[in-house]
Coordinates of C-alpha atoms in Angstrom, one line a residue:
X154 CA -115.6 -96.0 -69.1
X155 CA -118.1 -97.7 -71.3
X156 CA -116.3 -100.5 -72.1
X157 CA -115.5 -101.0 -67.9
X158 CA -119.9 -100.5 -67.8
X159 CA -120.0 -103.4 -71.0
X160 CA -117.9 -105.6 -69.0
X161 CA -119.9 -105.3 -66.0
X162 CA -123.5 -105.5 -67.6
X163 CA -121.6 -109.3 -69.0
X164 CA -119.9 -110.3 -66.0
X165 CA -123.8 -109.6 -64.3
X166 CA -125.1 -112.0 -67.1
X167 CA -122.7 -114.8 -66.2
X168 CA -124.3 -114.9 -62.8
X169 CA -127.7 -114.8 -64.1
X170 CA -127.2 -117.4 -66.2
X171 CA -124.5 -119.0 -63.6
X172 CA -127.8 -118.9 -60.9
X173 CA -129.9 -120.0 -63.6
X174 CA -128.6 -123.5 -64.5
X175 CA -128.1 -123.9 -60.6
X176 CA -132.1 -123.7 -60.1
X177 CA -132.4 -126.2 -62.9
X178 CA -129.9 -128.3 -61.3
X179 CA -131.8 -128.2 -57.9
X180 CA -135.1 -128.4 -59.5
X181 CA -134.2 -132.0 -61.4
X182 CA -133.2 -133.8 -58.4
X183 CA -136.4 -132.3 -56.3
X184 CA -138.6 -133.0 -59.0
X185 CA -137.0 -136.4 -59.0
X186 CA -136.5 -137.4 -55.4
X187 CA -140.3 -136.3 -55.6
X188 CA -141.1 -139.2 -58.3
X189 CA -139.9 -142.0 -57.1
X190 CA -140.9 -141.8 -53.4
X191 CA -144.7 -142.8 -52.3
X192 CA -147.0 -140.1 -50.9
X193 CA -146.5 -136.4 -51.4
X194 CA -143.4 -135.4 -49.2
X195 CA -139.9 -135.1 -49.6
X196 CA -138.0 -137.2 -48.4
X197 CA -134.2 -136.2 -47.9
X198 CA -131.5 -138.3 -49.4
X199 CA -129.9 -138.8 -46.3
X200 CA -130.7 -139.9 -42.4
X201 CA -129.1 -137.2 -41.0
X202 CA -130.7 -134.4 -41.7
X203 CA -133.6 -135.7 -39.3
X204 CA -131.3 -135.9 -35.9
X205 CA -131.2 -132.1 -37.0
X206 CA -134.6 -131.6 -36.9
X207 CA -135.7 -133.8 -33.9
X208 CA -132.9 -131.9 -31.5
X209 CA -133.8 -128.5 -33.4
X210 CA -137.3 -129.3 -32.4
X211 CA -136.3 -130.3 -29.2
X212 CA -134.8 -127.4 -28.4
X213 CA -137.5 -125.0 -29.6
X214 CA -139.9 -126.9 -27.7
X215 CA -138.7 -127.9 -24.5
X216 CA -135.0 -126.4 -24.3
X217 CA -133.2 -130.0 -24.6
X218 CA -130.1 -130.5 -27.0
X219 CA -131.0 -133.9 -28.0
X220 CA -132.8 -136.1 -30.1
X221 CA -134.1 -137.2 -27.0
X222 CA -136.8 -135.0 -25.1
X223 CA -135.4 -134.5 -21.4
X224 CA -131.7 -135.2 -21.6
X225 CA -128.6 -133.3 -23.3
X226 CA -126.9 -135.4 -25.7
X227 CA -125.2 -133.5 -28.2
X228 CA -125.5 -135.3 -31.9
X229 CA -125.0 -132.2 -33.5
X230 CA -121.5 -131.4 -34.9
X231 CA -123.2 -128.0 -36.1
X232 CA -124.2 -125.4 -33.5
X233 CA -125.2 -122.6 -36.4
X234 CA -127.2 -125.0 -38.3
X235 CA -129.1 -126.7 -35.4
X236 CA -129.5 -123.2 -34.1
X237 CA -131.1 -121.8 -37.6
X238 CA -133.7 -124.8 -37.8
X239 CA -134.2 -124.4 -33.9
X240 CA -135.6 -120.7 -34.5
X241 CA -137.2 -121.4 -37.6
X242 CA -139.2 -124.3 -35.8
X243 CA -140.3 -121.8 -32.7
X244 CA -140.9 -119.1 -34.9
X245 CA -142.8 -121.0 -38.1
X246 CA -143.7 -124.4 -36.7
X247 CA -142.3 -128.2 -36.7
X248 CA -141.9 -128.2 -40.8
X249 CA -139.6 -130.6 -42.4
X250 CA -138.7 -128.1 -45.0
X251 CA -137.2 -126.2 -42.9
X252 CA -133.7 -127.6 -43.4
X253 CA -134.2 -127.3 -47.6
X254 CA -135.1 -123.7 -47.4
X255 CA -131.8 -123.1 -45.7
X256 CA -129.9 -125.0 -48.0
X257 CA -131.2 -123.1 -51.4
X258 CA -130.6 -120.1 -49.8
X259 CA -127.1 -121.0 -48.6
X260 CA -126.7 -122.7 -52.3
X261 CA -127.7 -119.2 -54.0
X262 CA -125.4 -117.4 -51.4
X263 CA -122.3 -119.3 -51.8
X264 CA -122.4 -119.0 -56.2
X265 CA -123.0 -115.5 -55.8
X266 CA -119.6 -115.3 -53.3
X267 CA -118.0 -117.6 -55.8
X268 CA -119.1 -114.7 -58.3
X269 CA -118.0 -112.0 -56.3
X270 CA -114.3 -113.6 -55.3
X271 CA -113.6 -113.8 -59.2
X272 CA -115.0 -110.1 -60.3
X273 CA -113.4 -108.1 -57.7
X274 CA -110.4 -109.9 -57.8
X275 CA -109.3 -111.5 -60.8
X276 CA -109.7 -111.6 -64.7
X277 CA -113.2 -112.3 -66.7
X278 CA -111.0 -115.7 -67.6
X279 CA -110.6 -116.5 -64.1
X280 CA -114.4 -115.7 -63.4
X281 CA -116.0 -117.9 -66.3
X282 CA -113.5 -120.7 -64.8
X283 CA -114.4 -120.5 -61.2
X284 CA -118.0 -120.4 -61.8
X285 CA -117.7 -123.8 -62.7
X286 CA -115.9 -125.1 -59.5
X287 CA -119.7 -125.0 -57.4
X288 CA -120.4 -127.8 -60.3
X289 CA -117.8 -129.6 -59.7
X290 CA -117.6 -129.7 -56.0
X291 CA -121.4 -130.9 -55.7
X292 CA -122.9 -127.3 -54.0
X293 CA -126.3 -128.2 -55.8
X294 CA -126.0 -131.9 -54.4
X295 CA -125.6 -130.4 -51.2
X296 CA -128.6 -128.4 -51.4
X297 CA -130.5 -131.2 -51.6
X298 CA -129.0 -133.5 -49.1
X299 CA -130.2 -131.0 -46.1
X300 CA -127.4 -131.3 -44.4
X301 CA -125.1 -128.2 -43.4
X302 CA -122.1 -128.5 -45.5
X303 CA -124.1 -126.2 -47.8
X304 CA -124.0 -123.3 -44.9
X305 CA -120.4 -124.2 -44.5
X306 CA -119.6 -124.1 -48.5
X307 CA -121.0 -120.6 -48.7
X308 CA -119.0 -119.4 -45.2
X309 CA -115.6 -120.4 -46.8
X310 CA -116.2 -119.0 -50.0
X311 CA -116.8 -115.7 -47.9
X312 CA -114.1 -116.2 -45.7
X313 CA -111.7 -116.5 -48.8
X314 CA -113.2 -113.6 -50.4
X315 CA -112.8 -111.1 -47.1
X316 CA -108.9 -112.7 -46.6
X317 CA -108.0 -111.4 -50.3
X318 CA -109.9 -108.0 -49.1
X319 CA -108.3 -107.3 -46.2
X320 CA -104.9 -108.2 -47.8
X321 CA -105.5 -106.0 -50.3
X322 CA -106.9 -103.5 -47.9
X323 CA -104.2 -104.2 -45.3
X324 CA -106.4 -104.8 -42.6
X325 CA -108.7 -102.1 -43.1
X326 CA -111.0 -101.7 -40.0
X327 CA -113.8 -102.2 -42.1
X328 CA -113.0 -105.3 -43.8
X329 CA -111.4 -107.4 -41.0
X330 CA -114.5 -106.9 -39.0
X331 CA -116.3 -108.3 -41.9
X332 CA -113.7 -110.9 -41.7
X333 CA -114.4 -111.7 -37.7
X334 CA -118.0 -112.0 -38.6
X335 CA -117.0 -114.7 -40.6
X336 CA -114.9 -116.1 -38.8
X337 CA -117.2 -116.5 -35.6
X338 CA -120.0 -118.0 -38.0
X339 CA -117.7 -120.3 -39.7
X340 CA -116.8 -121.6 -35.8
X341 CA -120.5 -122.3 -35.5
X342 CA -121.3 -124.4 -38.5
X343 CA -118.7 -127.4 -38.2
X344 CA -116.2 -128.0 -35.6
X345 CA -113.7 -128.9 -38.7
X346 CA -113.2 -124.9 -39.0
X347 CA -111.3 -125.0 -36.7
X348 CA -108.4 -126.3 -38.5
X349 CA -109.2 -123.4 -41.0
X350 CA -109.3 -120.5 -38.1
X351 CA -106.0 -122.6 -36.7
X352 CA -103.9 -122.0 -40.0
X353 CA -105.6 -118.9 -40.6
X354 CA -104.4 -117.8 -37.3
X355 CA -101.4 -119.2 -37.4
X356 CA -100.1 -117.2 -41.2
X357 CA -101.1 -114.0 -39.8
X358 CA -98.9 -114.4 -36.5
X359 CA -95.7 -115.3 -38.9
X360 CA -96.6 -112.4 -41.3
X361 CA -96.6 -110.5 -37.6
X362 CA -100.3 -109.8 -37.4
X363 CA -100.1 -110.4 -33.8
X364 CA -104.0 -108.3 -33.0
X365 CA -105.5 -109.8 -35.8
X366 CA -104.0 -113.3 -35.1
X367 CA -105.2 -113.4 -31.9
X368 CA -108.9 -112.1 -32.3
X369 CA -109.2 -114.3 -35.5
X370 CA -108.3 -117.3 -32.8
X371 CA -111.0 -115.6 -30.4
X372 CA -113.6 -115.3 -32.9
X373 CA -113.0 -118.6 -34.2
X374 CA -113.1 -120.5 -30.9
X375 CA -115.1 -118.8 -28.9
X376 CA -118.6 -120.4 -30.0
X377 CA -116.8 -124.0 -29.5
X378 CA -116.0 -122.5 -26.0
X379 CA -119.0 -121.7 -24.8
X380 CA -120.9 -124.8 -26.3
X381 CA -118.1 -126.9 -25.3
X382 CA -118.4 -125.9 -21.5
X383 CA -122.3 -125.6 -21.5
X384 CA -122.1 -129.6 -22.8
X385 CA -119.8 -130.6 -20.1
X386 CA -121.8 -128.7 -17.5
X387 CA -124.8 -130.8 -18.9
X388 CA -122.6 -133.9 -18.3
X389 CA -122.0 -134.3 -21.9
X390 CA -117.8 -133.7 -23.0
X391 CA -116.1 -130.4 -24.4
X392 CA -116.9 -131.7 -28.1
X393 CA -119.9 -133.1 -29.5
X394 CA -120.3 -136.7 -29.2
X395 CA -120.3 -137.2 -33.5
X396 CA -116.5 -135.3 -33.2
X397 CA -114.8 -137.7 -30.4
X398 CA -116.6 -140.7 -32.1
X399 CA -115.2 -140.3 -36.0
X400 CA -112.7 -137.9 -35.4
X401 CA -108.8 -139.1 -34.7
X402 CA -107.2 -137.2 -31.8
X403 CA -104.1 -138.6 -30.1
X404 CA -104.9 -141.0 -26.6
X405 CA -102.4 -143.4 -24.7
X406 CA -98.9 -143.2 -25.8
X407 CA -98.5 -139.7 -27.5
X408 CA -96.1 -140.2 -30.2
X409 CA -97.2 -143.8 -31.8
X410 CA -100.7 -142.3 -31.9
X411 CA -99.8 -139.5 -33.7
X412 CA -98.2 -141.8 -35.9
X413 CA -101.2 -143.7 -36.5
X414 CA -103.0 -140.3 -37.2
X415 CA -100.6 -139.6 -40.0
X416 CA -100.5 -142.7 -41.8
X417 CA -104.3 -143.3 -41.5
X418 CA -105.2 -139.6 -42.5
X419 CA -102.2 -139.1 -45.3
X420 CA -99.7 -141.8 -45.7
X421 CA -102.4 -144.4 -46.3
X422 CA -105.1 -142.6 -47.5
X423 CA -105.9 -143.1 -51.1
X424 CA -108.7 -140.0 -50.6
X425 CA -106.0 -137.7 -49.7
X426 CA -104.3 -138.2 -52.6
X427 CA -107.1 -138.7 -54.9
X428 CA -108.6 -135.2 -53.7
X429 CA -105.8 -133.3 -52.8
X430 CA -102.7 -134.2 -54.6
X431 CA -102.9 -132.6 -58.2
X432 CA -104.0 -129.2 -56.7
X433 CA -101.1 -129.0 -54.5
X434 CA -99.2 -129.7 -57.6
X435 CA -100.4 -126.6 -59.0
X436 CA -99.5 -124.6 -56.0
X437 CA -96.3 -126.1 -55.5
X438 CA -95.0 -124.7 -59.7
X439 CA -96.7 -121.8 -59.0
X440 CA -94.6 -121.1 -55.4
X441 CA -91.8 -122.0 -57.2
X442 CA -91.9 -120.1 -60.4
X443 CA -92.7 -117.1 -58.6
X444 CA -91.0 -117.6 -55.3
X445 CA -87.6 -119.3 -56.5
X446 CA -85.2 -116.7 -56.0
X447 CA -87.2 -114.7 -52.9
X448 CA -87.8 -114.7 -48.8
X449 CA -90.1 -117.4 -47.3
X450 CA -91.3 -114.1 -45.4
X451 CA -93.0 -113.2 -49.3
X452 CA -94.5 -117.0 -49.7
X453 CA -96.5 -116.1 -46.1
X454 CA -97.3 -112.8 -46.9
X455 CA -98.7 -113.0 -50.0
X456 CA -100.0 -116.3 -50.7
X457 CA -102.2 -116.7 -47.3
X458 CA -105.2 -118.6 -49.4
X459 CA -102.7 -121.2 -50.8
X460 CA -101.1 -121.5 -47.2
X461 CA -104.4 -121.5 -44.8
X462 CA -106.5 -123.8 -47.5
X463 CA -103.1 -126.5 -47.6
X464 CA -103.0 -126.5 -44.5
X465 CA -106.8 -127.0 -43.4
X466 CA -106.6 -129.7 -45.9
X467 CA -104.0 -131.3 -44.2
X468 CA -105.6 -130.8 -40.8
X469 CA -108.7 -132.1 -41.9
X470 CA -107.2 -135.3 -43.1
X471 CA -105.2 -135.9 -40.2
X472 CA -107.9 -135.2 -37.6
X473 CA -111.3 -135.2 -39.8
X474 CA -112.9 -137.3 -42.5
X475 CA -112.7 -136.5 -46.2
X476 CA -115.5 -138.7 -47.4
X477 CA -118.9 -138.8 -47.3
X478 CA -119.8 -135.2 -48.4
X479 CA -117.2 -133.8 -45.4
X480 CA -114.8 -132.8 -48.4
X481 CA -116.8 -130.8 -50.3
X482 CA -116.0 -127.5 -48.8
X483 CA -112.5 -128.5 -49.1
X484 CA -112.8 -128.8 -53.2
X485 CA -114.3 -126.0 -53.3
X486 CA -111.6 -123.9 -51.7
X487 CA -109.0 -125.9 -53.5
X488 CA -110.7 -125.4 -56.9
X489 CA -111.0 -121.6 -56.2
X490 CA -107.9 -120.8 -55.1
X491 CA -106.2 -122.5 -57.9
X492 CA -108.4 -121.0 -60.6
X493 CA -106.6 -117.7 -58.9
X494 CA -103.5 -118.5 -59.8
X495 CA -103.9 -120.5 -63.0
X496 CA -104.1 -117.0 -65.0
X497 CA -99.9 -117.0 -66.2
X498 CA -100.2 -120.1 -67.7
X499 CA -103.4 -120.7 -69.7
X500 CA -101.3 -118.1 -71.8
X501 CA -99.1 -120.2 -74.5
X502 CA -95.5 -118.2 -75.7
X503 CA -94.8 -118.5 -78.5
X504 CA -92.1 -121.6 -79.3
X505 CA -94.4 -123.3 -77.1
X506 CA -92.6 -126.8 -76.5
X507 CA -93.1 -129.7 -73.9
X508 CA -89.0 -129.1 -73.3
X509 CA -89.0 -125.3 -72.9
X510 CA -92.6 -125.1 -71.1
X511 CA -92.6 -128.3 -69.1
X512 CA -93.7 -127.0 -66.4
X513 CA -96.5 -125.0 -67.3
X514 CA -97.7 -128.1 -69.2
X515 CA -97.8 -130.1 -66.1
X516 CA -99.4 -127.4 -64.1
X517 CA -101.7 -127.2 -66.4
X518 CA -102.1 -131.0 -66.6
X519 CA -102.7 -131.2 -62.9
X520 CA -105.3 -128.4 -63.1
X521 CA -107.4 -130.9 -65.9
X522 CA -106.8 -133.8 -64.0
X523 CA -108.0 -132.3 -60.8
X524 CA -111.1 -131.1 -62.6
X525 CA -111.6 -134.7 -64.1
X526 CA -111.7 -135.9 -60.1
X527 CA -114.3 -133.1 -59.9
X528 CA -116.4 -135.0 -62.6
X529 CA -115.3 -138.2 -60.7
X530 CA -117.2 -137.4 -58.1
X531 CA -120.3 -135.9 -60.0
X532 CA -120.5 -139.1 -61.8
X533 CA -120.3 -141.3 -58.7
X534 CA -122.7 -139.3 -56.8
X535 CA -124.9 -139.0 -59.7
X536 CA -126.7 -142.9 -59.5
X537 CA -126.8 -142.8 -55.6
X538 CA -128.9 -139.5 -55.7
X539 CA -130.9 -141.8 -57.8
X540 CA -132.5 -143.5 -55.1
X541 CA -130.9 -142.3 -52.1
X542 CA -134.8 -140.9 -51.0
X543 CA -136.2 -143.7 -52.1
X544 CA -134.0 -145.7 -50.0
X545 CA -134.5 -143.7 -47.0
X546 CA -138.1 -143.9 -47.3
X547 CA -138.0 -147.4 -47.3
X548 CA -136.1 -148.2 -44.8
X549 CA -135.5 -145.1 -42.3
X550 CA -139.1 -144.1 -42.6
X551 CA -140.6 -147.2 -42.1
X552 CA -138.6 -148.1 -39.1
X553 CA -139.9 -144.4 -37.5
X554 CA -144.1 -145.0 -39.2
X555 CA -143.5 -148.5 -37.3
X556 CA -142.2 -147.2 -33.9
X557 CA -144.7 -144.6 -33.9
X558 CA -147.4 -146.9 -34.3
X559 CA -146.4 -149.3 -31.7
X560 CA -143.6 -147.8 -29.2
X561 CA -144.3 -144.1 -28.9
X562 CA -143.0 -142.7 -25.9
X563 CA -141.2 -146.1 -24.9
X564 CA -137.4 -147.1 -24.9
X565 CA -136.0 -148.6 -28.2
X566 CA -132.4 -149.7 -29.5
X567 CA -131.1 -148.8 -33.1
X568 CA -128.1 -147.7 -35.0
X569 CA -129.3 -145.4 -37.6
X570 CA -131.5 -142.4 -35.5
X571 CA -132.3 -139.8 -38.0
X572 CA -135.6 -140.8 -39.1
X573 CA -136.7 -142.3 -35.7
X574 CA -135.9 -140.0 -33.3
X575 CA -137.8 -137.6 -35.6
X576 CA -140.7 -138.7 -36.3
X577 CA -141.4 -142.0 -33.4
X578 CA -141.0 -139.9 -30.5
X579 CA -139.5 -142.4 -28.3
X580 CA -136.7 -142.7 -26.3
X581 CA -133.7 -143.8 -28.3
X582 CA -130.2 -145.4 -27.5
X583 CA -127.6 -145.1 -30.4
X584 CA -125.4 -147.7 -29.9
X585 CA -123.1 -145.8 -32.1
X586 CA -122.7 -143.2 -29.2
X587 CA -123.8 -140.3 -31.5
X588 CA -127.2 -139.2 -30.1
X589 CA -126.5 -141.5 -26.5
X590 CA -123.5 -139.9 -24.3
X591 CA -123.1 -142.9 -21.7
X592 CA -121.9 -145.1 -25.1
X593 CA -119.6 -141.9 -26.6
X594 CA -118.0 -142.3 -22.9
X595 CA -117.5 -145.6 -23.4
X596 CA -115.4 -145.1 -26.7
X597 CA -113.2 -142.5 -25.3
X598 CA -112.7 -144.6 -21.9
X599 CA -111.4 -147.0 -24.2
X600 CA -110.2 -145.6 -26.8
X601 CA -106.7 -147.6 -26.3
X602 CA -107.8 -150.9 -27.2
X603 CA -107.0 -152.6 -30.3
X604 CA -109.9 -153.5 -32.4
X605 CA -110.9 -157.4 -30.8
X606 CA -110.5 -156.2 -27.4
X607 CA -112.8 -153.4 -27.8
X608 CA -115.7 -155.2 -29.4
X609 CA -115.5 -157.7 -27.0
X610 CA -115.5 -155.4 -23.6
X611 CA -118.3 -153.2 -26.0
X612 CA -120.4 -156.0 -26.3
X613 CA -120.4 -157.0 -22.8
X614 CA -121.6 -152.5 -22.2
X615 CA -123.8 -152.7 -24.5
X616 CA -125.7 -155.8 -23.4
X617 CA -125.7 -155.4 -19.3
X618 CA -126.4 -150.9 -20.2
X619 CA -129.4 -152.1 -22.1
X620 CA -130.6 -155.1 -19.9
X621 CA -130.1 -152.6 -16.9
X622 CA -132.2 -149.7 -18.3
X623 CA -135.1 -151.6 -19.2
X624 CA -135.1 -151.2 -23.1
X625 CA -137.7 -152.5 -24.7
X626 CA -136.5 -153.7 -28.6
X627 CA -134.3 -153.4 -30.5
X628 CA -133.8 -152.4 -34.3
X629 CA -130.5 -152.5 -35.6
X630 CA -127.8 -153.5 -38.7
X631 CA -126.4 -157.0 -36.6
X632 CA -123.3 -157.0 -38.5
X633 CA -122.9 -153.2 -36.2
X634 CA -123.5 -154.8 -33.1
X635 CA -119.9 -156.0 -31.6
X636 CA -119.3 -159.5 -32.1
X637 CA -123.1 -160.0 -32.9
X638 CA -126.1 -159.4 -31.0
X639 CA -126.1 -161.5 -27.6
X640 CA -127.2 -164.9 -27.8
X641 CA -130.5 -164.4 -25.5
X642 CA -132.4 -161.9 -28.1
X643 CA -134.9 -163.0 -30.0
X644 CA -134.8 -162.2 -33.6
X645 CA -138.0 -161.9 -34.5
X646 CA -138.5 -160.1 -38.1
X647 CA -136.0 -158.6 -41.4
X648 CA -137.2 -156.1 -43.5
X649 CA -134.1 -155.7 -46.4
X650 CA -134.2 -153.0 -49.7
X651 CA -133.6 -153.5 -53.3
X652 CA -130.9 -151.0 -55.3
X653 CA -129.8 -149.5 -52.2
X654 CA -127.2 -146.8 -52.4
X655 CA -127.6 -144.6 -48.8
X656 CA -128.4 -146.8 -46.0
X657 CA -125.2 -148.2 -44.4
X658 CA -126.4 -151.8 -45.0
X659 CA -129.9 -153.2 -47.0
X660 CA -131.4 -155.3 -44.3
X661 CA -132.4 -154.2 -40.4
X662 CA -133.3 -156.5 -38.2
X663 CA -136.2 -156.4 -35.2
X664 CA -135.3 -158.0 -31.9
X665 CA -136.9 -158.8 -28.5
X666 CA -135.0 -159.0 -25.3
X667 CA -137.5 -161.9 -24.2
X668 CA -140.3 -164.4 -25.2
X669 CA -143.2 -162.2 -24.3
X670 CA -142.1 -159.0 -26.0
X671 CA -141.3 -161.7 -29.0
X672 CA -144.9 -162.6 -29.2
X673 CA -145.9 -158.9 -29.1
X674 CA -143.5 -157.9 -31.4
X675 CA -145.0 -160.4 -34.1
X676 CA -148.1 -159.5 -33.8
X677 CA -147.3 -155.4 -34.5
X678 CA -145.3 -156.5 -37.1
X679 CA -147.9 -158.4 -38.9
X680 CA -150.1 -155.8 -38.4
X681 CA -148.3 -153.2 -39.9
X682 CA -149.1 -152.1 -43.5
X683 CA -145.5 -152.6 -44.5
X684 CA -144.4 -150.5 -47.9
X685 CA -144.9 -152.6 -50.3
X686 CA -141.0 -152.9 -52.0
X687 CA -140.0 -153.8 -48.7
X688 CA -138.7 -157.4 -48.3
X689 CA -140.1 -159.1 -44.7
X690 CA -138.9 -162.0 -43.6
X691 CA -140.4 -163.2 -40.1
X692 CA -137.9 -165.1 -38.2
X693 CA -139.7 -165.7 -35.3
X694 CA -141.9 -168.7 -35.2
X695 CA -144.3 -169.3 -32.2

């Protein structure tokens, strides 16, 4: 009894010091993003966090999901988050903290689960190893972005800690209500659970867990139900417009487009292998040294977190991205789970030999090597934290101080929303089709074309849809518009960053639509007290 009360006053220390070095973590990039930006706000490292706030704040205020006031265009690919900063805006005020206060808290949230999974469940070995893995899957990065993949981290850290429960538990009443709770949340905060609530689903029917199959499918699905048919009733589509834009789903002939899915998502996907391949190395010794000789049925029943977390990796490489911070949560899992079962070989036999032990060298190896991508991706992250606010100040930000200035209220053209449609209040077209349904429609009417013919029948959309509804300028990357801008804009000014590591491209370009906007255009532009590491160029000459 007191050395079980020694072990848990230690294992307590471990997450105070755990939750310690993550506030230090946090607090060095705030401090920093802090320093090298001008003024005294923050300034998040990346531009979407702001098309969360503007439709959150939309919403709040006027009851329109959109980063434009009046219509329903649905940017958001998460219902919980957008819903969270929503209440906190028409409870507390327009703030744009809003969206860091509910990633610390997330942040804080998911290391404690992370504790908890390991100290009910597994060895003080297993727990000072997977208190590592929120490290090396960039949680305290995430905190920082703003973005939601911090809410979703935390969710599937639950989520694995309540399926080891309720197996333990058998399905205790208890726990897999907890485990719905989950579940349902988890279907809120990205669209990409549902390949987790899919497999999920889909273990517990073949281990004959028919109920709890089918109201973990229920749970999972049924917020992506309801949004799904309140967007289409709004004239939007079933899934929001950032999901049928980047995502891969099958169109046209059924069988070579699933093709296509597999070899762009896995066959010829260096990612997939570079993130996923030495974990599932692990699992597959560890299936097989325990599993050789035994049922399928066992492999199902017992090992559900190595099954559903496989297989949502899978799922989300086939259908989803795993770049860009949309993999995190992924790592995560993956360094978690096999952490769990790493515990029968980081014990050496005696006779150790590379002959006799071969294989518990090599799972062993893969576990190093996975955690050397771990530090991969710390390092590479590492310089474009750097600057990323810095950048986004410079470039997002002064594109929304500009339009403010000069266009509130009136219809503008861009590629890159975040920061506008937050802070400019005007009327925005995306011609990526994220915050603009009319040009997501246009992708999925067309989804069949090949690549030339696309950007040639896009231009020609894009053009006449903006000529048509009266826009007023433009501001865009060029190289985004298909086959170039038409020939009858005007371009009338550049403003390009130095060192720049999270805008898609260092120069944006100003454009009229005719001579007289031109002229007006100039003139705003000279007036504007540009920031002063911004490069102009005026390429408009009277």
């Amino acid at each position: 009894m007191i050395i079980f009360t020694l072990l848990r006053k230690r294992m307590r220390k471990i997450l105070f010091y755990y939750l310690l070095l993550f506030t230090v973590f946090i607090a060095f990039y705030l401090i920093y993003s802090f320093s090298i930006i001008q003024g005294d706000v923050f300034i998040y490292p990346l531009d979407d966090v702001y098309i969360h706030l503007s439709i959150a704040r939309n919403f709040a205020e006027s009851g329109f999901w959109s980063v434009n006031p009046g219509s329903f265009d649905s940017a958001s690919s998460s219902i919980l988050y957008t819903l969270l900063l929503s209440s906190m805006v028409y409870v507390f005020g327009d703030n744009f903290y809003h969206p860091l206060i509910i990633n610390i808290l997330a942040g804080y949230g998911a290391v404690f689960w992370i504790y908890k999974f390991f100290k009910d469940f597994y060895s003080e070995r297993a727990l000072y190893l997977g208190m590592s893995v929120s490290l090396l899957s960039l949680l305290y990065l995430m905190v920082v972005v703003g973005m939601e993949q911090t809410l979703h981290m935390l969710l599937c850290v639950m989520a694995l800690y309540y399926i080891k429960k309720n197996i333990n538990s058998n399905y205790s009443q208890n726990d897999f209500l907890k485990l719905l709770m989950v579940i349902l949340l988890l279907g809120m905060v990205r669209f990409e659970s549902m390949f987790f609530v899919t497999a999920l689903s889909g273990v517990l029917l073949i281990n004959k867990k028919i109920k709890e199959s089918v109201l973990i499918l229920i749970a999972g699905f049924l917020p992506i139900v309801i949004f799904g048919l309140i967007s289409m009733d709004r004239g939007g589509y079933f899934f929001p417009n950032s999901v049928l834009v980047k995502g891969n789903y099958p169109g046209g002939n059924l069988l070579l487009s699933l093709w296509m899915i597999f070899k762009k998502g896995i066959l010829t996907n260096l990612s997939f292998y570079k993130l996923f391949f030495f974990p599932f190395v692990c699992f597959g010794i560890y299936l097989f040294d325990r599993y050789d000789r035994r049922e399928i049925a066992d492999v199902f029943k017992n090992e559900m977190l190595i099954i559903v977390v496989v297989a949502t990796a899978v799922l989300q490489s086939l259908f989803g991205l795993i770049r860009h911070r949309y993999e995190n949560y992924l790592v995560l899992m993956l360094f978690m789970v096999a952490i769990s079962v790493a515990g029968p070989y980081l014990k050496l036999p005696k006779g150790f030999s590379f002959k006799n032990n071969f294989r518990q060298i090599t799972f062993l190896g893969s576990l190093a090597l996975f955690g050397i991508v771990g530090v991969y991706l710390v390092a590479y992250f590492q310089p474009v934290m750097q600057v990323s606010s810095k950048n986004i100040q410079e470039q997002q930000v002064e594109m929304s101080r500009f339009l403010h200035d000069n266009y509130k209220g009136q219809k503008i053209v861009a590629n890159d929303i975040g920061a506008i449609s937050y802070f400019s209040n005007v009327e925005l077209l995306d011609i990526l089709g994220l915050g603009s349904t009319d040009v997501t429609r246009f992708f999925v009417e067309n989804k069949t074309l090949d690549q030339d013919q696309l950007n040639i029948k896009f231009h020609t959309f894009l053009a006449n849809y903006i000529r048509d509804h009266q826009y007023k300028i433009a501001v865009i990357y060029p190289e985004w518009f298909p086959n170039e801008p038409p020939k009858d804009w005007i371009a009338v000014a550049s403003w390009t960053i130095d060192h720049n590591r999270a805008t898609a491209r260092n120069k944006i370009v100003w454009y009229a639509f005719d001579k007289n906007e031109a002229d007006n255009l100039r003139l705003n532009i000279s007036r504007f007290k540009l920031n002063k590491n911004v490069k102009e160029e005026v390429l408009y000459k009277k």
